[in-house]
């Protein structure tokens, strides 16, 4: 039954979207401003994007961010998938409650507490802060998100397919590699993209785990903003918004395609 939206719902929805996305829209518009003053419009120009491409400090920070994002999201995907498989398929075992709590703790833990605890750990073991420590820190808090995404897919997985592979002579590892993994691949990819997005815009945890020679892009932007917002920062922020939006849209499309493919397979199985 179709329900017409009332004026109150339309107004609330409009104000909500305006509050969330109007500042981003203004930032994107002023990134094409030809004036050095970020609040005064002086005409359309793309020169600040060109200036940004010649700013070596921002380029170095962007390269560090990409390296950290790829490495941490890959490690988080592997560990998060393993953890999800153990929680869903492992049944009841000694320490399961503690294991689940440790996996999901970063979801509710304040980032300041996570970053500070990791900093104290790195100092205690004598590990110099750099790209490696940032990767460890980002892997720690992003693997729980991957675990949630993958475990939700494993819970709805038809185990009869896996059991059929075992009956045909496959070992548990071969059944996982040949049957389970291809089916949950969309969820694994979605988890990787989510972990990469979280790593890309993290500031708090990276500020605790980074060293003098491993400044990430969010840290660099935050440091530059404290001295005054420049048009280059608007251009850089616009590029980051585009990257994050692309990741979110890609993840959504992958999930929708996976659901559509699953429904088609179920429909074909019903017809057969």
PDB file of C-alpha atoms in Angstrom:
ATOM      1  CA  UNK A   1       0.000   0.000   0.000  1.00  0.00           C
ATOM      2  CA  UNK A   2       1.480   3.335  -1.078  1.00  0.00           C
ATOM      3  CA  UNK A   3       1.611   6.087   1.485  1.00  0.00           C
ATOM      4  CA  UNK A   4       1.946   9.718   0.561  1.00  0.00           C
ATOM      5  CA  UNK A   5       4.700  11.544   2.387  1.00  0.00           C
ATOM      6  CA  UNK A   6       3.446  14.366   4.566  1.00  0.00           C
ATOM      7  CA  UNK A   7       4.902  17.867   4.460  1.00  0.00           C
ATOM      8  CA  UNK A   8       6.566  17.216   7.815  1.00  0.00           C
ATOM      9  CA  UNK A   9       8.411  14.159   6.477  1.00  0.00           C
ATOM     10  CA  UNK A  10       9.478  15.985   3.327  1.00  0.00           C
ATOM     11  CA  UNK A  11      10.693  18.979   5.329  1.00  0.00           C
ATOM     12  CA  UNK A  12      12.574  16.825   7.831  1.00  0.00           C
ATOM     13  CA  UNK A  13      14.200  14.815   5.057  1.00  0.00           C
ATOM     14  CA  UNK A  14      15.207  17.959   3.164  1.00  0.00           C
ATOM     15  CA  UNK A  15      16.693  19.619   6.247  1.00  0.00           C
ATOM     16  CA  UNK A  16      18.527  16.428   7.171  1.00  0.00           C
ATOM     17  CA  UNK A  17      20.129  16.051   3.751  1.00  0.00           C
ATOM     18  CA  UNK A  18      20.936  19.766   3.637  1.00  0.00           C
ATOM     19  CA  UNK A  19      22.645  19.587   7.030  1.00  0.00           C
ATOM     20  CA  UNK A  20      24.731  16.605   5.918  1.00  0.00           C
ATOM     21  CA  UNK A  21      25.624  17.461   2.345  1.00  0.00           C
ATOM     22  CA  UNK A  22      25.296  21.235   1.909  1.00  0.00           C
ATOM     23  CA  UNK A  23      28.717  21.946   3.519  1.00  0.00           C
ATOM     24  CA  UNK A  24      30.312  19.380   1.189  1.00  0.00           C
ATOM     25  CA  UNK A  25      28.598  20.954  -1.804  1.00  0.00           C
ATOM     26  CA  UNK A  26      29.833  24.418  -0.829  1.00  0.00           C
ATOM     27  CA  UNK A  27      33.365  23.041  -0.396  1.00  0.00           C
ATOM     28  CA  UNK A  28      33.259  21.436  -3.845  1.00  0.00           C
ATOM     29  CA  UNK A  29      31.987  24.655  -5.448  1.00  0.00           C
ATOM     30  CA  UNK A  30      34.667  26.814  -3.821  1.00  0.00           C
ATOM     31  CA  UNK A  31      37.398  24.391  -4.862  1.00  0.00           C
ATOM     32  CA  UNK A  32      36.882  25.850  -8.366  1.00  0.00           C
ATOM     33  CA  UNK A  33      37.197  29.427  -7.116  1.00  0.00           C
ATOM     34  CA  UNK A  34      39.932  31.483  -8.755  1.00  0.00           C
ATOM     35  CA  UNK A  35      40.422  33.676  -5.674  1.00  0.00           C
ATOM     36  CA  UNK A  36      42.897  32.916  -2.896  1.00  0.00           C
ATOM     37  CA  UNK A  37      40.184  33.810  -0.403  1.00  0.00           C
ATOM     38  CA  UNK A  38      38.098  30.708   0.172  1.00  0.00           C
ATOM     39  CA  UNK A  39      34.979  32.696   1.139  1.00  0.00           C
ATOM     40  CA  UNK A  40      34.981  35.164  -1.798  1.00  0.00           C
ATOM     41  CA  UNK A  41      33.889  33.935  -5.211  1.00  0.00           C
ATOM     42  CA  UNK A  42      35.997  35.465  -8.002  1.00  0.00           C
ATOM     43  CA  UNK A  43      35.204  33.216 -10.946  1.00  0.00           C
ATOM     44  CA  UNK A  44      35.511  29.621 -12.101  1.00  0.00           C
ATOM     45  CA  UNK A  45      39.003  28.157 -12.256  1.00  0.00           C
ATOM     46  CA  UNK A  46      40.777  24.818 -11.912  1.00  0.00           C
ATOM     47  CA  UNK A  47      44.182  26.289 -11.126  1.00  0.00           C
ATOM     48  CA  UNK A  48      44.137  25.076  -7.520  1.00  0.00           C
ATOM     49  CA  UNK A  49      43.993  21.497  -8.727  1.00  0.00           C
ATOM     50  CA  UNK A  50      47.097  22.232 -10.760  1.00  0.00           C
ATOM     51  CA  UNK A  51      48.763  23.826  -7.746  1.00  0.00           C
ATOM     52  CA  UNK A  52      47.853  20.774  -5.719  1.00  0.00           C
ATOM     53  CA  UNK A  53      49.587  18.464  -8.200  1.00  0.00           C
ATOM     54  CA  UNK A  54      52.814  20.444  -7.690  1.00  0.00           C
ATOM     55  CA  UNK A  55      52.618  20.435  -3.873  1.00  0.00           C
ATOM     56  CA  UNK A  56      55.134  17.750  -2.949  1.00  0.00           C
ATOM     57  CA  UNK A  57      54.134  17.611   0.710  1.00  0.00           C
ATOM     58  CA  UNK A  58      50.533  16.761  -0.119  1.00  0.00           C
ATOM     59  CA  UNK A  59      51.649  14.264  -2.764  1.00  0.00           C
ATOM     60  CA  UNK A  60      53.953  12.487  -0.298  1.00  0.00           C
ATOM     61  CA  UNK A  61      51.170  12.364   2.303  1.00  0.00           C
ATOM     62  CA  UNK A  62      48.756  11.008  -0.313  1.00  0.00           C
ATOM     63  CA  UNK A  63      51.230   8.286  -1.287  1.00  0.00           C
ATOM     64  CA  UNK A  64      51.653   7.270   2.359  1.00  0.00           C
ATOM     65  CA  UNK A  65      47.869   7.194   2.798  1.00  0.00           C
ATOM     66  CA  UNK A  66      47.367   4.979  -0.251  1.00  0.00           C
ATOM     67  CA  UNK A  67      50.098   2.562   0.832  1.00  0.00           C
ATOM     68  CA  UNK A  68      48.693   2.339   4.340  1.00  0.00           C
ATOM     69  CA  UNK A  69      45.148   1.942   3.023  1.00  0.00           C
ATOM     70  CA  UNK A  70      45.979  -0.903   0.654  1.00  0.00           C
ATOM     71  CA  UNK A  71      48.146  -2.812   3.127  1.00  0.00           C
ATOM     72  CA  UNK A  72      45.885  -2.364   6.152  1.00  0.00           C
ATOM     73  CA  UNK A  73      42.654  -3.139   4.272  1.00  0.00           C
ATOM     74  CA  UNK A  74      44.199  -6.278   2.767  1.00  0.00           C
ATOM     75  CA  UNK A  75      45.421  -7.501   6.151  1.00  0.00           C
ATOM     76  CA  UNK A  76      42.107  -6.579   7.776  1.00  0.00           C
ATOM     77  CA  UNK A  77      40.180  -8.455   5.079  1.00  0.00           C
ATOM     78  CA  UNK A  78      42.201 -11.633   5.568  1.00  0.00           C
ATOM     79  CA  UNK A  79      42.006 -11.530   9.363  1.00  0.00           C
ATOM     80  CA  UNK A  80      38.375 -10.371   9.417  1.00  0.00           C
ATOM     81  CA  UNK A  81      37.297 -13.146   7.042  1.00  0.00           C
ATOM     82  CA  UNK A  82      39.085 -15.758   9.163  1.00  0.00           C
ATOM     83  CA  UNK A  83      37.492 -14.381  12.325  1.00  0.00           C
ATOM     84  CA  UNK A  84      34.027 -14.346  10.736  1.00  0.00           C
ATOM     85  CA  UNK A  85      34.415 -17.934   9.573  1.00  0.00           C
ATOM     86  CA  UNK A  86      35.448 -19.065  13.049  1.00  0.00           C
ATOM     87  CA  UNK A  87      32.547 -17.257  14.739  1.00  0.00           C
ATOM     88  CA  UNK A  88      29.909 -18.547  12.294  1.00  0.00           C
ATOM     89  CA  UNK A  89      31.208 -22.062  11.616  1.00  0.00           C
ATOM     90  CA  UNK A  90      33.229 -22.752  14.740  1.00  0.00           C
ATOM     91  CA  UNK A  91      30.234 -23.598  16.915  1.00  0.00           C
ATOM     92  CA  UNK A  92      30.603 -23.267  20.663  1.00  0.00           C
ATOM     93  CA  UNK A  93      34.164 -23.451  21.929  1.00  0.00           C
ATOM     94  CA  UNK A  94      36.033 -22.380  25.019  1.00  0.00           C
ATOM     95  CA  UNK A  95      36.601 -18.628  24.978  1.00  0.00           C
ATOM     96  CA  UNK A  96      34.078 -17.893  22.223  1.00  0.00           C
ATOM     97  CA  UNK A  97      32.471 -15.042  24.180  1.00  0.00           C
ATOM     98  CA  UNK A  98      35.857 -13.444  24.852  1.00  0.00           C
ATOM     99  CA  UNK A  99      36.891 -13.936  21.231  1.00  0.00           C
ATOM    100  CA  UNK A 100      33.710 -12.296  19.919  1.00  0.00           C
ATOM    101  CA  UNK A 101      34.063  -9.431  22.371  1.00  0.00           C
ATOM    102  CA  UNK A 102      37.645  -8.780  21.294  1.00  0.00           C
ATOM    103  CA  UNK A 103      36.593  -8.784  17.638  1.00  0.00           C
ATOM    104  CA  UNK A 104      33.723  -6.331  18.130  1.00  0.00           C
ATOM    105  CA  UNK A 105      35.364  -4.118  20.770  1.00  0.00           C
ATOM    106  CA  UNK A 106      36.863  -1.619  18.264  1.00  0.00           C
ATOM    107  CA  UNK A 107      33.353  -0.949  16.951  1.00  0.00           C
ATOM    108  CA  UNK A 108      32.316   0.716  20.209  1.00  0.00           C
ATOM    109  CA  UNK A 109      35.709   1.754  21.552  1.00  0.00           C
ATOM    110  CA  UNK A 110      36.444   5.501  21.254  1.00  0.00           C
ATOM    111  CA  UNK A 111      39.180   6.139  18.712  1.00  0.00           C
ATOM    112  CA  UNK A 112      41.164   8.173  21.233  1.00  0.00           C
ATOM    113  CA  UNK A 113      41.330   5.177  23.576  1.00  0.00           C
ATOM    114  CA  UNK A 114      42.308   2.831  20.736  1.00  0.00           C
ATOM    115  CA  UNK A 115      44.994   5.184  19.470  1.00  0.00           C
ATOM    116  CA  UNK A 116      46.418   5.848  22.929  1.00  0.00           C
ATOM    117  CA  UNK A 117      46.540   2.152  23.838  1.00  0.00           C
ATOM    118  CA  UNK A 118      48.312   1.328  20.570  1.00  0.00           C
ATOM    119  CA  UNK A 119      50.785   4.146  21.161  1.00  0.00           C
ATOM    120  CA  UNK A 120      51.605   2.818  24.626  1.00  0.00           C
ATOM    121  CA  UNK A 121      52.017  -0.671  23.158  1.00  0.00           C
ATOM    122  CA  UNK A 122      54.423   0.529  20.469  1.00  0.00           C
ATOM    123  CA  UNK A 123      56.473   2.431  23.047  1.00  0.00           C
ATOM    124  CA  UNK A 124      56.519  -0.550  25.433  1.00  0.00           C
ATOM    125  CA  UNK A 125      57.865  -2.964  22.805  1.00  0.00           C
ATOM    126  CA  UNK A 126      60.275  -0.383  21.389  1.00  0.00           C
ATOM    127  CA  UNK A 127      58.713  -0.226  17.937  1.00  0.00           C
ATOM    128  CA  UNK A 128      59.529   2.957  16.048  1.00  0.00           C
ATOM    129  CA  UNK A 129      56.444   4.723  14.756  1.00  0.00           C
ATOM    130  CA  UNK A 130      56.091   4.851  11.000  1.00  0.00           C
ATOM    131  CA  UNK A 131      54.119   3.342   8.155  1.00  0.00           C
ATOM    132  CA  UNK A 132      54.251  -0.124   9.717  1.00  0.00           C
ATOM    133  CA  UNK A 133      52.690   1.034  12.989  1.00  0.00           C
ATOM    134  CA  UNK A 134      49.940   2.903  11.124  1.00  0.00           C
ATOM    135  CA  UNK A 135      49.176  -0.261   9.151  1.00  0.00           C
ATOM    136  CA  UNK A 136      48.960  -2.249  12.393  1.00  0.00           C
ATOM    137  CA  UNK A 137      46.695   0.355  13.964  1.00  0.00           C
ATOM    138  CA  UNK A 138      44.348   0.568  10.975  1.00  0.00           C
ATOM    139  CA  UNK A 139      44.220  -3.214  10.668  1.00  0.00           C
ATOM    140  CA  UNK A 140      43.247  -3.462  14.323  1.00  0.00           C
ATOM    141  CA  UNK A 141      40.182  -1.238  14.124  1.00  0.00           C
ATOM    142  CA  UNK A 142      39.051  -2.048  10.557  1.00  0.00           C
ATOM    143  CA  UNK A 143      39.125  -5.852  10.713  1.00  0.00           C
ATOM    144  CA  UNK A 144      36.053  -5.840  12.949  1.00  0.00           C
ATOM    145  CA  UNK A 145      34.055  -4.108  10.208  1.00  0.00           C
ATOM    146  CA  UNK A 146      35.173  -6.741   7.698  1.00  0.00           C
ATOM    147  CA  UNK A 147      34.217  -9.453  10.169  1.00  0.00           C
ATOM    148  CA  UNK A 148      30.690  -8.041  10.525  1.00  0.00           C
ATOM    149  CA  UNK A 149      30.167  -7.853   6.749  1.00  0.00           C
ATOM    150  CA  UNK A 150      31.525 -11.332   6.017  1.00  0.00           C
ATOM    151  CA  UNK A 151      29.806 -13.022   8.978  1.00  0.00           C
ATOM    152  CA  UNK A 152      26.425 -11.647   7.888  1.00  0.00           C
ATOM    153  CA  UNK A 153      26.945 -13.294   4.501  1.00  0.00           C
ATOM    154  CA  UNK A 154      28.096 -16.576   6.025  1.00  0.00           C
ATOM    155  CA  UNK A 155      24.983 -16.731   8.202  1.00  0.00           C
ATOM    156  CA  UNK A 156      22.753 -16.722   5.112  1.00  0.00           C
ATOM    157  CA  UNK A 157      24.990 -19.104   3.199  1.00  0.00           C
ATOM    158  CA  UNK A 158      23.445 -22.392   2.033  1.00  0.00           C
ATOM    159  CA  UNK A 159      25.644 -24.970   3.743  1.00  0.00           C
ATOM    160  CA  UNK A 160      24.212 -27.784   1.645  1.00  0.00           C
ATOM    161  CA  UNK A 161      26.522 -26.692  -1.178  1.00  0.00           C
ATOM    162  CA  UNK A 162      29.524 -27.057   1.080  1.00  0.00           C
ATOM    163  CA  UNK A 163      28.299 -30.402   2.380  1.00  0.00           C
ATOM    164  CA  UNK A 164      27.813 -31.628  -1.185  1.00  0.00           C
ATOM    165  CA  UNK A 165      31.434 -30.756  -1.979  1.00  0.00           C
ATOM    166  CA  UNK A 166      32.588 -32.663   1.114  1.00  0.00           C
ATOM    167  CA  UNK A 167      30.486 -35.680   0.089  1.00  0.00           C
ATOM    168  CA  UNK A 168      32.133 -35.638  -3.336  1.00  0.00           C
ATOM    169  CA  UNK A 169      35.584 -36.023  -1.768  1.00  0.00           C
ATOM    170  CA  UNK A 170      36.763 -32.454  -1.194  1.00  0.00           C
ATOM    171  CA  UNK A 171      38.742 -31.679   1.900  1.00  0.00           C
ATOM    172  CA  UNK A 172      37.419 -28.884   4.162  1.00  0.00           C
ATOM    173  CA  UNK A 173      40.025 -26.507   2.752  1.00  0.00           C
ATOM    174  CA  UNK A 174      39.206 -27.410  -0.857  1.00  0.00           C
ATOM    175  CA  UNK A 175      35.484 -26.987  -0.153  1.00  0.00           C
ATOM    176  CA  UNK A 176      36.128 -23.559   1.315  1.00  0.00           C
ATOM    177  CA  UNK A 177      38.366 -22.540  -1.594  1.00  0.00           C
ATOM    178  CA  UNK A 178      36.154 -23.902  -4.370  1.00  0.00           C
ATOM    179  CA  UNK A 179      32.642 -23.362  -2.968  1.00  0.00           C
ATOM    180  CA  UNK A 180      32.470 -21.048   0.023  1.00  0.00           C
ATOM    181  CA  UNK A 181      34.990 -18.397  -0.978  1.00  0.00           C
ATOM    182  CA  UNK A 182      33.574 -17.706  -4.473  1.00  0.00           C
ATOM    183  CA  UNK A 183      30.084 -17.264  -3.015  1.00  0.00           C
ATOM    184  CA  UNK A 184      31.155 -14.890  -0.243  1.00  0.00           C
ATOM    185  CA  UNK A 185      33.569 -12.982  -2.511  1.00  0.00           C
ATOM    186  CA  UNK A 186      31.191  -9.985  -2.905  1.00  0.00           C
ATOM    187  CA  UNK A 187      31.055  -9.646   0.885  1.00  0.00           C
ATOM    188  CA  UNK A 188      34.845  -9.943   1.104  1.00  0.00           C
ATOM    189  CA  UNK A 189      35.278  -7.236  -1.544  1.00  0.00           C
ATOM    190  CA  UNK A 190      32.754  -5.041   0.250  1.00  0.00           C
ATOM    191  CA  UNK A 191      34.685  -5.513   3.488  1.00  0.00           C
ATOM    192  CA  UNK A 192      37.952  -4.577   1.752  1.00  0.00           C
ATOM    193  CA  UNK A 193      36.437  -1.415   0.302  1.00  0.00           C
ATOM    194  CA  UNK A 194      34.959  -0.482   3.675  1.00  0.00           C
ATOM    195  CA  UNK A 195      38.303  -1.033   5.425  1.00  0.00           C
ATOM    196  CA  UNK A 196      40.088   1.008   2.746  1.00  0.00           C
ATOM    197  CA  UNK A 197      37.608   3.866   3.145  1.00  0.00           C
ATOM    198  CA  UNK A 198      37.998   3.856   6.924  1.00  0.00           C
ATOM    199  CA  UNK A 199      41.775   3.904   6.593  1.00  0.00           C
ATOM    200  CA  UNK A 200      41.659   6.648   3.993  1.00  0.00           C
ATOM    201  CA  UNK A 201      39.962   9.235   6.218  1.00  0.00           C
ATOM    202  CA  UNK A 202      41.211   8.204   9.662  1.00  0.00           C
ATOM    203  CA  UNK A 203      42.806  11.009  11.646  1.00  0.00           C
ATOM    204  CA  UNK A 204      42.679  10.224  15.363  1.00  0.00           C
ATOM    205  CA  UNK A 205      44.273   6.775  15.406  1.00  0.00           C
ATOM    206  CA  UNK A 206      46.825   7.681  12.730  1.00  0.00           C
ATOM    207  CA  UNK A 207      47.924  10.721  14.735  1.00  0.00           C
ATOM    208  CA  UNK A 208      48.907   8.409  17.612  1.00  0.00           C
ATOM    209  CA  UNK A 209      50.575   5.753  15.458  1.00  0.00           C
ATOM    210  CA  UNK A 210      52.391   7.928  12.908  1.00  0.00           C
ATOM    211  CA  UNK A 211      55.952   9.161  13.028  1.00  0.00           C
ATOM    212  CA  UNK A 212      57.774  12.229  11.650  1.00  0.00           C
ATOM    213  CA  UNK A 213      58.334  10.607   8.233  1.00  0.00           C
ATOM    214  CA  UNK A 214      54.923   8.946   7.899  1.00  0.00           C
ATOM    215  CA  UNK A 215      52.373  11.741   7.785  1.00  0.00           C
ATOM    216  CA  UNK A 216      49.061  10.657   6.290  1.00  0.00           C
ATOM    217  CA  UNK A 217      46.844  12.915   4.215  1.00  0.00           C
ATOM    218  CA  UNK A 218      44.184  13.566   6.922  1.00  0.00           C
ATOM    219  CA  UNK A 219      46.920  14.561   9.360  1.00  0.00           C
ATOM    220  CA  UNK A 220      48.472  16.853   6.763  1.00  0.00           C
ATOM    221  CA  UNK A 221      45.113  18.464   6.012  1.00  0.00           C
ATOM    222  CA  UNK A 222      44.378  18.973   9.712  1.00  0.00           C
ATOM    223  CA  UNK A 223      47.784  20.574  10.256  1.00  0.00           C
ATOM    224  CA  UNK A 224      47.327  22.855   7.242  1.00  0.00           C
ATOM    225  CA  UNK A 225      43.810  23.918   8.286  1.00  0.00           C
ATOM    226  CA  UNK A 226      45.085  25.074  11.669  1.00  0.00           C
ATOM    227  CA  UNK A 227      47.159  27.683   9.806  1.00  0.00           C
ATOM    228  CA  UNK A 228      44.218  28.745   7.646  1.00  0.00           C
ATOM    229  CA  UNK A 229      42.096  27.152   4.954  1.00  0.00           C
ATOM    230  CA  UNK A 230      43.610  27.495   1.485  1.00  0.00           C
ATOM    231  CA  UNK A 231      41.969  26.773  -1.889  1.00  0.00           C
ATOM    232  CA  UNK A 232      44.358  23.821  -2.320  1.00  0.00           C
ATOM    233  CA  UNK A 233      42.794  22.161   0.719  1.00  0.00           C
ATOM    234  CA  UNK A 234      39.355  22.636  -0.851  1.00  0.00           C
ATOM    235  CA  UNK A 235      40.579  20.947  -4.016  1.00  0.00           C
ATOM    236  CA  UNK A 236      42.192  18.126  -2.059  1.00  0.00           C
ATOM    237  CA  UNK A 237      39.075  17.630   0.062  1.00  0.00           C
ATOM    238  CA  UNK A 238      36.954  17.489  -3.091  1.00  0.00           C
ATOM    239  CA  UNK A 239      39.164  14.735  -4.488  1.00  0.00           C
ATOM    240  CA  UNK A 240      38.906  12.781  -1.224  1.00  0.00           C
ATOM    241  CA  UNK A 241      35.114  13.162  -1.211  1.00  0.00           C
ATOM    242  CA  UNK A 242      35.057  11.786  -4.750  1.00  0.00           C
ATOM    243  CA  UNK A 243      37.215   8.804  -3.803  1.00  0.00           C
ATOM    244  CA  UNK A 244      35.148   7.959  -0.726  1.00  0.00           C
ATOM    245  CA  UNK A 245      31.871   8.408  -2.630  1.00  0.00           C
ATOM    246  CA  UNK A 246      33.163   6.125  -5.373  1.00  0.00           C
ATOM    247  CA  UNK A 247      34.063   3.486  -2.808  1.00  0.00           C
ATOM    248  CA  UNK A 248      30.650   3.673  -1.153  1.00  0.00           C
ATOM    249  CA  UNK A 249      28.810   3.482  -4.478  1.00  0.00           C
ATOM    250  CA  UNK A 250      30.995   0.574  -5.611  1.00  0.00           C
ATOM    251  CA  UNK A 251      30.308  -1.309  -2.397  1.00  0.00           C
ATOM    252  CA  UNK A 252      26.580  -0.720  -2.769  1.00  0.00           C
ATOM    253  CA  UNK A 253      26.576  -1.922  -6.372  1.00  0.00           C
ATOM    254  CA  UNK A 254      28.546  -5.039  -5.471  1.00  0.00           C
ATOM    255  CA  UNK A 255      26.110  -5.873  -2.683  1.00  0.00           C
ATOM    256  CA  UNK A 256      23.083  -5.305  -4.920  1.00  0.00           C
ATOM    257  CA  UNK A 257      24.550  -7.451  -7.696  1.00  0.00           C
ATOM    258  CA  UNK A 258      25.314 -10.211  -5.211  1.00  0.00           C
ATOM    259  CA  UNK A 259      21.745 -10.157  -3.895  1.00  0.00           C
ATOM    260  CA  UNK A 260      20.327 -10.115  -7.426  1.00  0.00           C
ATOM    261  CA  UNK A 261      22.569 -13.028  -8.446  1.00  0.00           C
ATOM    262  CA  UNK A 262      21.560 -14.997  -5.370  1.00  0.00           C
ATOM    263  CA  UNK A 263      17.869 -14.450  -6.109  1.00  0.00           C
ATOM    264  CA  UNK A 264      18.361 -15.565  -9.702  1.00  0.00           C
ATOM    265  CA  UNK A 265      20.134 -18.731  -8.563  1.00  0.00           C
ATOM    266  CA  UNK A 266      17.364 -19.488  -6.098  1.00  0.00           C
ATOM    267  CA  UNK A 267      14.746 -18.885  -8.812  1.00  0.00           C
ATOM    268  CA  UNK A 268      16.565 -21.181 -11.258  1.00  0.00           C
ATOM    269  CA  UNK A 269      16.889 -23.836  -8.549  1.00  0.00           C
ATOM    270  CA  UNK A 270      13.159 -23.603  -7.880  1.00  0.00           C
ATOM    271  CA  UNK A 271      12.326 -24.001 -11.575  1.00  0.00           C
ATOM    272  CA  UNK A 272      14.568 -27.051 -11.843  1.00  0.00           C
TER     273      UNK A 272
END
